[in-house]
Coordinates of C-alpha atoms in Angstrom, one line a residue:
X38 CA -61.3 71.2 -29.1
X39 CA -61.5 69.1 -32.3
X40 CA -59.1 66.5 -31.8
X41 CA -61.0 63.6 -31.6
X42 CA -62.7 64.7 -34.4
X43 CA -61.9 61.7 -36.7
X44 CA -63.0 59.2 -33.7
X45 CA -66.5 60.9 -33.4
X46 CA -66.6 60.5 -37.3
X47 CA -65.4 57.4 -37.5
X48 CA -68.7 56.1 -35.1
X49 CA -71.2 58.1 -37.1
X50 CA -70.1 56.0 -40.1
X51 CA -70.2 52.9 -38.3
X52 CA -73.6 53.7 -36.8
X53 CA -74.9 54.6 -40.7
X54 CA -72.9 51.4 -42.1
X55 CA -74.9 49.2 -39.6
X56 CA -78.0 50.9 -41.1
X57 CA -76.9 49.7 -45.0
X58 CA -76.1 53.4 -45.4
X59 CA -72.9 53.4 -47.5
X60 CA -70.3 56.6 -46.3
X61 CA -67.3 58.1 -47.9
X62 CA -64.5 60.0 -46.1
X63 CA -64.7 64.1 -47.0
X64 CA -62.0 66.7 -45.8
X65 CA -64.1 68.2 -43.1
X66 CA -63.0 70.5 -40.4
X67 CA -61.1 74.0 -41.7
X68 CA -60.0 72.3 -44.6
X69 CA -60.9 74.6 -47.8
X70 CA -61.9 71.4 -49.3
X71 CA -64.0 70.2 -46.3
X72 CA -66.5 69.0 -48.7
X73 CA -64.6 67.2 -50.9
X74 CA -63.7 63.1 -51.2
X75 CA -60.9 62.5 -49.0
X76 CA -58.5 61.6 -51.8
X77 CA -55.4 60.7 -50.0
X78 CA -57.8 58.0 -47.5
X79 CA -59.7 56.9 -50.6
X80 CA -56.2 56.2 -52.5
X81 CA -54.9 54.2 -50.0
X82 CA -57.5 51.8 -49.3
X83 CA -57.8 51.1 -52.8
X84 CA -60.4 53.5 -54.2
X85 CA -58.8 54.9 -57.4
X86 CA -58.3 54.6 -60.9
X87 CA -55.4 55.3 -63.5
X88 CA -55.9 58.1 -65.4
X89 CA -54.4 58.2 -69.3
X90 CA -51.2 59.0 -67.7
X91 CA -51.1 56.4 -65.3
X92 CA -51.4 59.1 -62.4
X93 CA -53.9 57.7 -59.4
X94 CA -57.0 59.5 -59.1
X95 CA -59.2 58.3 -56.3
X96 CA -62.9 57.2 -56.5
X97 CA -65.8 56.4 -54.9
X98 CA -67.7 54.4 -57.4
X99 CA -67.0 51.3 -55.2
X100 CA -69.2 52.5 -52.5
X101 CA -71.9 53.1 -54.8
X102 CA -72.7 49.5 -54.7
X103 CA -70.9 48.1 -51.9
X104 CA -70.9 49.6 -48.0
X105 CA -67.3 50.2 -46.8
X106 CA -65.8 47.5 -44.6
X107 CA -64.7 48.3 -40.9
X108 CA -60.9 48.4 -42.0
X109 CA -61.8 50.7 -44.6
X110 CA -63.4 52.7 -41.8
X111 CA -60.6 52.9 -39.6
X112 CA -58.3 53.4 -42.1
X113 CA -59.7 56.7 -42.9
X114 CA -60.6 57.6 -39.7
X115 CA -57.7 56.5 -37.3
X116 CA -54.5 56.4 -39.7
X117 CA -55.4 59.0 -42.2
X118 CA -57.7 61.0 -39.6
X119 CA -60.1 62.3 -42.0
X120 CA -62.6 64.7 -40.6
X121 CA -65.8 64.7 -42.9
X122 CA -68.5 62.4 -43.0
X123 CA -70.4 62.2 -46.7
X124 CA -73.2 59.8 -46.8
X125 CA -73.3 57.9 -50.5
X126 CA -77.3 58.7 -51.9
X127 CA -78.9 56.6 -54.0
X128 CA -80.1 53.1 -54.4
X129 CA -77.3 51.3 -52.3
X130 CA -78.6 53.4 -49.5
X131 CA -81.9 53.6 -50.0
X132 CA -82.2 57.5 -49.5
X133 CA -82.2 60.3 -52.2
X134 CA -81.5 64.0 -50.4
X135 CA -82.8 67.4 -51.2
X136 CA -80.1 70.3 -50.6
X137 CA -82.1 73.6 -50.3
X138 CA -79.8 76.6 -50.1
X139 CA -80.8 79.6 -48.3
X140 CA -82.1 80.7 -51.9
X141 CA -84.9 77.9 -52.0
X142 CA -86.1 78.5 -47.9
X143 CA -89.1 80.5 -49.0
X144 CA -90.0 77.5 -51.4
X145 CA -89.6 74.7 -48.8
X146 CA -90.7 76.3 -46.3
X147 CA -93.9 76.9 -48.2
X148 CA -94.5 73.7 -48.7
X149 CA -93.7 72.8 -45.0
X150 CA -91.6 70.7 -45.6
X151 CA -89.7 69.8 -42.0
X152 CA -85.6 69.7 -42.5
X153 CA -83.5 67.1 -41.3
X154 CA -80.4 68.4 -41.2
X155 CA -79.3 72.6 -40.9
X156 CA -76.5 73.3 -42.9
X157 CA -73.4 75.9 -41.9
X158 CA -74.7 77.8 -44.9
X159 CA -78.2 78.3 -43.0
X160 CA -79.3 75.7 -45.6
X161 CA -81.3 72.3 -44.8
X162 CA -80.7 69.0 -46.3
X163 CA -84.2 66.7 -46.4
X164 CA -84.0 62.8 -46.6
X165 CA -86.4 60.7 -48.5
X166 CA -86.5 56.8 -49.5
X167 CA -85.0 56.2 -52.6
X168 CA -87.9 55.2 -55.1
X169 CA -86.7 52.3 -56.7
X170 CA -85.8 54.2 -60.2
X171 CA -82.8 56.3 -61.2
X172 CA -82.6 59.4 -59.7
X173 CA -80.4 61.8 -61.2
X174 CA -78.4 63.9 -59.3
X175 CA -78.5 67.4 -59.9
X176 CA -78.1 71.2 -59.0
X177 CA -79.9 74.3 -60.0
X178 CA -76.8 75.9 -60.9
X179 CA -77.0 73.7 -64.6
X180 CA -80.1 72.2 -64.5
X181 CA -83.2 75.0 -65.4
X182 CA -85.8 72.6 -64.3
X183 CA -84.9 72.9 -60.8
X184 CA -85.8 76.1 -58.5
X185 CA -83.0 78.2 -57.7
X186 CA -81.6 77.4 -54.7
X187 CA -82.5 73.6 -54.8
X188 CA -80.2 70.6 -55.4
X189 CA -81.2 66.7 -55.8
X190 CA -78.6 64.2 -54.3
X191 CA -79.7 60.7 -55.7
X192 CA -77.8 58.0 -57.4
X193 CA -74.5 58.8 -57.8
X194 CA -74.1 61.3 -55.3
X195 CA -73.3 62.3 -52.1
X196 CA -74.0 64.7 -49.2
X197 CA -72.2 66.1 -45.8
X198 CA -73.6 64.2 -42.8
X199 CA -73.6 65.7 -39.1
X200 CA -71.4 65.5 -37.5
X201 CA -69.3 67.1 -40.3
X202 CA -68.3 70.8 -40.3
X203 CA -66.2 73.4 -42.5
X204 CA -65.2 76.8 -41.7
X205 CA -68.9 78.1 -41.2
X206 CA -70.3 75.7 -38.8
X207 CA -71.1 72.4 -38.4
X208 CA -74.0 69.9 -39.8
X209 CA -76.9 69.8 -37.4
X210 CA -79.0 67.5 -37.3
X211 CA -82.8 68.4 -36.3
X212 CA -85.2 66.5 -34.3
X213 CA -87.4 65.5 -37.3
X214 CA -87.1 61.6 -37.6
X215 CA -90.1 61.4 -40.3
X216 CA -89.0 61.0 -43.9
X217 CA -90.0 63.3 -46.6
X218 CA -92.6 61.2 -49.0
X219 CA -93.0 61.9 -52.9
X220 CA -96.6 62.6 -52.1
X221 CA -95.3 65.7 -50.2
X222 CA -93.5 66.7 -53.1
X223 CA -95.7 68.7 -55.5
X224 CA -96.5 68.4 -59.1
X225 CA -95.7 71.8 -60.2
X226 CA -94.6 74.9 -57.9
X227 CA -94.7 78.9 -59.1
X228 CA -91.5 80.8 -57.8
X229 CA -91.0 84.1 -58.2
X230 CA -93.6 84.3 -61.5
X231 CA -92.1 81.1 -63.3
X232 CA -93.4 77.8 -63.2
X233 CA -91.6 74.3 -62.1
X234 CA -92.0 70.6 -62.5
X235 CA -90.6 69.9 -58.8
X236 CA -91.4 66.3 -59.1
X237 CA -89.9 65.7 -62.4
X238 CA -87.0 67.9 -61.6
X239 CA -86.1 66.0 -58.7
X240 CA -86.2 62.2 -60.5
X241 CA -89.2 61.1 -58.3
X242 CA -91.7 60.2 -61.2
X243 CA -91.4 57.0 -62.4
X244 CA -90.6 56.5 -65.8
X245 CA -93.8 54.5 -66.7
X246 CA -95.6 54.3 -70.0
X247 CA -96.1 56.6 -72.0
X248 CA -99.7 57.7 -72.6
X249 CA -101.3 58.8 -75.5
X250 CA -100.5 58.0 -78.8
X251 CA -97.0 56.8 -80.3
X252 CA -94.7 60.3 -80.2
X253 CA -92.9 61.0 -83.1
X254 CA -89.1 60.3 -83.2
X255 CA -86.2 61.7 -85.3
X256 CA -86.8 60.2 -88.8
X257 CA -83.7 57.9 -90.2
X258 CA -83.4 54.5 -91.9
X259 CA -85.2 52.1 -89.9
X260 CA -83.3 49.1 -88.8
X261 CA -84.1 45.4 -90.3
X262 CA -87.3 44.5 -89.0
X263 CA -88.6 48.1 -88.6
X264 CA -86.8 49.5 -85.2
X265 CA -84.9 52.6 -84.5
X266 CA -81.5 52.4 -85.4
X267 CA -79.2 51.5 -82.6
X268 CA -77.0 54.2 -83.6
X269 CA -79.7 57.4 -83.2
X270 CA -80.3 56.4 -79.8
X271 CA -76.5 56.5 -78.9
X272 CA -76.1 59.6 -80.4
X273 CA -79.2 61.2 -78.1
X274 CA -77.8 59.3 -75.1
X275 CA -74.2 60.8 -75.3
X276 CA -75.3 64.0 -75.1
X277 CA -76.3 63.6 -71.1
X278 CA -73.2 62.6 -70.4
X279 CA -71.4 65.8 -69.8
X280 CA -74.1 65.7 -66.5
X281 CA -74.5 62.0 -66.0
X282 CA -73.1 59.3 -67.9
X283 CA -74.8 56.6 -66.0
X284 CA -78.2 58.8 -66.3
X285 CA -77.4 58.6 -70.6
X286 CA -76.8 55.1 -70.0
X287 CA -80.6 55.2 -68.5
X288 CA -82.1 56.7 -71.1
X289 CA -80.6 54.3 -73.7
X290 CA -81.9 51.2 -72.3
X291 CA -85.6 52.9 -71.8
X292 CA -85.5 54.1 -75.6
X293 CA -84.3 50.5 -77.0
X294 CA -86.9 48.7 -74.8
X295 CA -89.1 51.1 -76.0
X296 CA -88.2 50.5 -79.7
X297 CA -88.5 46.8 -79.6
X298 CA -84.6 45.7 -78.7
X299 CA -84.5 43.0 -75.9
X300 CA -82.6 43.1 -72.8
X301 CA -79.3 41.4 -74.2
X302 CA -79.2 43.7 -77.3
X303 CA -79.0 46.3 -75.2
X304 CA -76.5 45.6 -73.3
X305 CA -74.4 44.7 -76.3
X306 CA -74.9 48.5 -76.8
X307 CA -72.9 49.3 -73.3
X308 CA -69.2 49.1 -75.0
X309 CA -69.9 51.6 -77.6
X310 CA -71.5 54.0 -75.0
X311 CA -69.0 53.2 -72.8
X312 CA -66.0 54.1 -75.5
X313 CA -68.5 57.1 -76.4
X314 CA -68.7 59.4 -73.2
X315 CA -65.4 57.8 -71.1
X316 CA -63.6 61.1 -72.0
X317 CA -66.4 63.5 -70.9
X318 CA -65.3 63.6 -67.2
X319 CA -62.0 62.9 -65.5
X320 CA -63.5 60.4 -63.6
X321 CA -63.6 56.4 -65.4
X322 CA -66.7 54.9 -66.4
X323 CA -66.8 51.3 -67.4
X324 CA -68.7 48.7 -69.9
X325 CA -70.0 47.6 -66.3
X326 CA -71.4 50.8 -65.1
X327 CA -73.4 51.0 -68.5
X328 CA -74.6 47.7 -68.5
X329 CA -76.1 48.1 -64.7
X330 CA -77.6 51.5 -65.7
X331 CA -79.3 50.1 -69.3
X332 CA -80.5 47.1 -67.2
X333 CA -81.9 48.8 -64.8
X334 CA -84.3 50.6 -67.4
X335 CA -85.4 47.2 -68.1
X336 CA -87.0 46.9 -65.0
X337 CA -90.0 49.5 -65.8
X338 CA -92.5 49.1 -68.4
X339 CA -92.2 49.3 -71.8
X340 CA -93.2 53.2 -73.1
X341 CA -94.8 53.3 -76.4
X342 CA -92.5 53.1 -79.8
X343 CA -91.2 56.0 -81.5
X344 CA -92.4 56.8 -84.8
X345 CA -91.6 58.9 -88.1
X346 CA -92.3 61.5 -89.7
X347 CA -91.1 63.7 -92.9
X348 CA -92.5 67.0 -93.1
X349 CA -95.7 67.0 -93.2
X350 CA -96.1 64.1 -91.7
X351 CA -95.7 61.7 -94.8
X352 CA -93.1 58.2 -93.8
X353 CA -90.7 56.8 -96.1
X354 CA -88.0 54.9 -95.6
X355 CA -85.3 56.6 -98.3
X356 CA -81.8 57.1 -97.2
X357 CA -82.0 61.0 -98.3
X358 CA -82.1 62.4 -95.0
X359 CA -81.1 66.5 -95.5
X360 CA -83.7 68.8 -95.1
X361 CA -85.4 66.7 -92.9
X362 CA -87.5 68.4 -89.7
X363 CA -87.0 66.1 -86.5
X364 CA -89.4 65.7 -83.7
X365 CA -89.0 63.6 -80.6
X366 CA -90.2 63.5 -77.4
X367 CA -89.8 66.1 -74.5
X368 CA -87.9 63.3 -72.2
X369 CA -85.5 62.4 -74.0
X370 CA -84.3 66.2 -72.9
X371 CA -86.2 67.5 -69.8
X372 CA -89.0 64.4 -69.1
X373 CA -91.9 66.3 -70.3
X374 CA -94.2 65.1 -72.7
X375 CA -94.6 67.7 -75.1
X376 CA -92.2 68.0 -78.2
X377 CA -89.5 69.5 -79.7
X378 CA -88.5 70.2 -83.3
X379 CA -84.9 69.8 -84.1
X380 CA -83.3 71.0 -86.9
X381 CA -81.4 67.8 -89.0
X382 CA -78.1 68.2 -91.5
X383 CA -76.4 65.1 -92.5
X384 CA -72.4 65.9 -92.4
X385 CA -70.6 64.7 -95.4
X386 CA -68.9 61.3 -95.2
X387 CA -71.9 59.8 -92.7
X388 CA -74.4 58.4 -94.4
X389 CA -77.5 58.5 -92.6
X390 CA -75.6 60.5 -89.5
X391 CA -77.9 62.6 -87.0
X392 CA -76.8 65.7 -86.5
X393 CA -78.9 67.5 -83.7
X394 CA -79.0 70.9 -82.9
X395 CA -81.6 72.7 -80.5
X396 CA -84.0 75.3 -82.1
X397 CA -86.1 77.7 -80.8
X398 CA -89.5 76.9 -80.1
X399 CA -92.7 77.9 -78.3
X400 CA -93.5 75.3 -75.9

């Protein structure tokens, strides 16, 4: 019944290809990993890198800026007869997706929202244009900011496209030929008694100026000339990149345009971010994928300066940093504007180290 089940892929990917919609082969069919990168079609066209131990380990990152040529196409399709279709979100594209499990239906369904594609899960999958800025992708499952149930599919990510299928049915896709817009995405929604920022959540506010006046930042030696130090902003940006590295990459280069650093100084940073977060996935991450990311922040206006403060408020610029209470802004950890006090303890041996830690607070 399903033996021409690579052929009918392999035309769906030429049909999105011709529509600069990048594609990436995916088990498909009964396989239990129907949803996964085909690694053994990926592999052999080239798509892999060497892990520490020299072992292959295939990748998509390629088709993250680059569509897939028609001999990569038939490749996957005819001689290593994959049977999924994923279609590669994000900027290359032009489309970011929303994944609503059976979980979120009440929520989308509230909003009326119309879906674009009904998953075997009795889910929906809803397309919108890619905004121009980073978008993050995401799940509910770690990220609190989301609603239960809902998933964001944006730059570096991916999602099944009909006419996939696993072992519960296949992708559908619905009548509805109308994108989703950001204006249909609202501010703020209330599920089950708690509040969400569904726009935020999702990536789809830009990451414009800030408003208001300057926000406070961690306090630390201040750089010749009076900036941030390069250092403090690597240290908050490594900490996204169990998530996203490329999205930590993001945020570096908005907080050094921010904090006075041009373009190139910047992406002089990429090699020790790079060398920072490599080991945090399996997966490589280059100097090149950092520079692209921190350039990319480059493109949106400059947000206001961080600024310092001791205490009560008081600046200095000594190099006695212990019992020093730490502010900075929301974004830098969930893109709110409201702040959070961290607590600050120099280890030995690092002069001028920030140690961060999270601490409760009312907010």
């Amino acid at each position: 019944m399903h033996d021409n089940e690579p052929e009918l892929m392999l035309e769906q990917a030429k049909r999105l290809v011709a529509r600069k919609i990048s594609v990436i082969p995916t088990g498909g069919g009964l396989s239990p990993k129907a949803k996964q990168p085909h690694h053994q079609a990926l592999k052999a066209t080239g798509h892999f890198s060497l892990d520490r131990e020299g072992r292959r380990r295939s990748s998509w990152k390629a088709l993250q800026r680059r569509l897939p040529t028609l001999e990569e196409l038939e490749a996957w399709y005819l001689q290593h007869r994959a049977r999924g279709l994923g279609l590669v979100t994000g900027a290359l594209s032009g489309y970011v997706a929303i994944d609503v499990d059976p979980e979120g239906l009440a929520l989308v369904q509230s909003l009326g929202w119309q879906p674009h594609v009904l998953t075997p899960s009795g889910g929906m999958h809803f397309y919108l244009r890619h905004p121009g800025w980073y978008v993050p992708s995401n799940a509910s499952k770690n990220k609190a900011a989301l609603p239960p149930g809902v998933d964001v599919r944006g730059d570096g990510g991916y999602c099944m496209a009909p006419p996939s299928r696993n072992r519960a049915g296949p992708y559908r896709r619905t009548a509805e030929r109308h994108d989703l817009t950001i204006d249909q995405v609202p501010l703020t929604v209330r599920v089950a008694g708690a509040e969400y920022r569904l726009r935020e959540a999702l990536g789809l506010t830009s990451p414009g100026p800030a408003t208001g006046s300057p926000q406070p930042f961690s306090g630390a030696q201040v750089e010749e000339g009076g900036r941030v130090p390069v250092w403090l902003m690597l240290d908050r940006a490594e900490r996204y990149a169990p998530v996203s590295r490329n999205r930590g990459a993001f945020m570096l280069g908005l907080w050094l345009h921010a904090n006075g650093y041009t373009a190139e100084e910047a992406e002089a940073c990429a090699d020790e971010y790079a060398q920072r977060v490599y080991a945090t996935k399996a997966s490589p991450f280059s100097v090149g994928e950092a520079v692209t990311a921190i350039r990319s922040a480059y493109r949106y206006p400059r947000n206001q300066p961080w600024t310092r403060r001791v205490g009560g408020g008081s600046a200095r610029r000594g190099k006695d940093w212990s019992h020093l209470e730490l502010f900075v802004p929301t974004h830098c950890w969930d893109g709110g504007p409201n702040l959070i006090p961290l607590a600050y303890s120099a280890p030995a041996g690092r002069q001028g180290y920030c140690g961060f830690r999270k601490r409760e607070v009312g907010i």
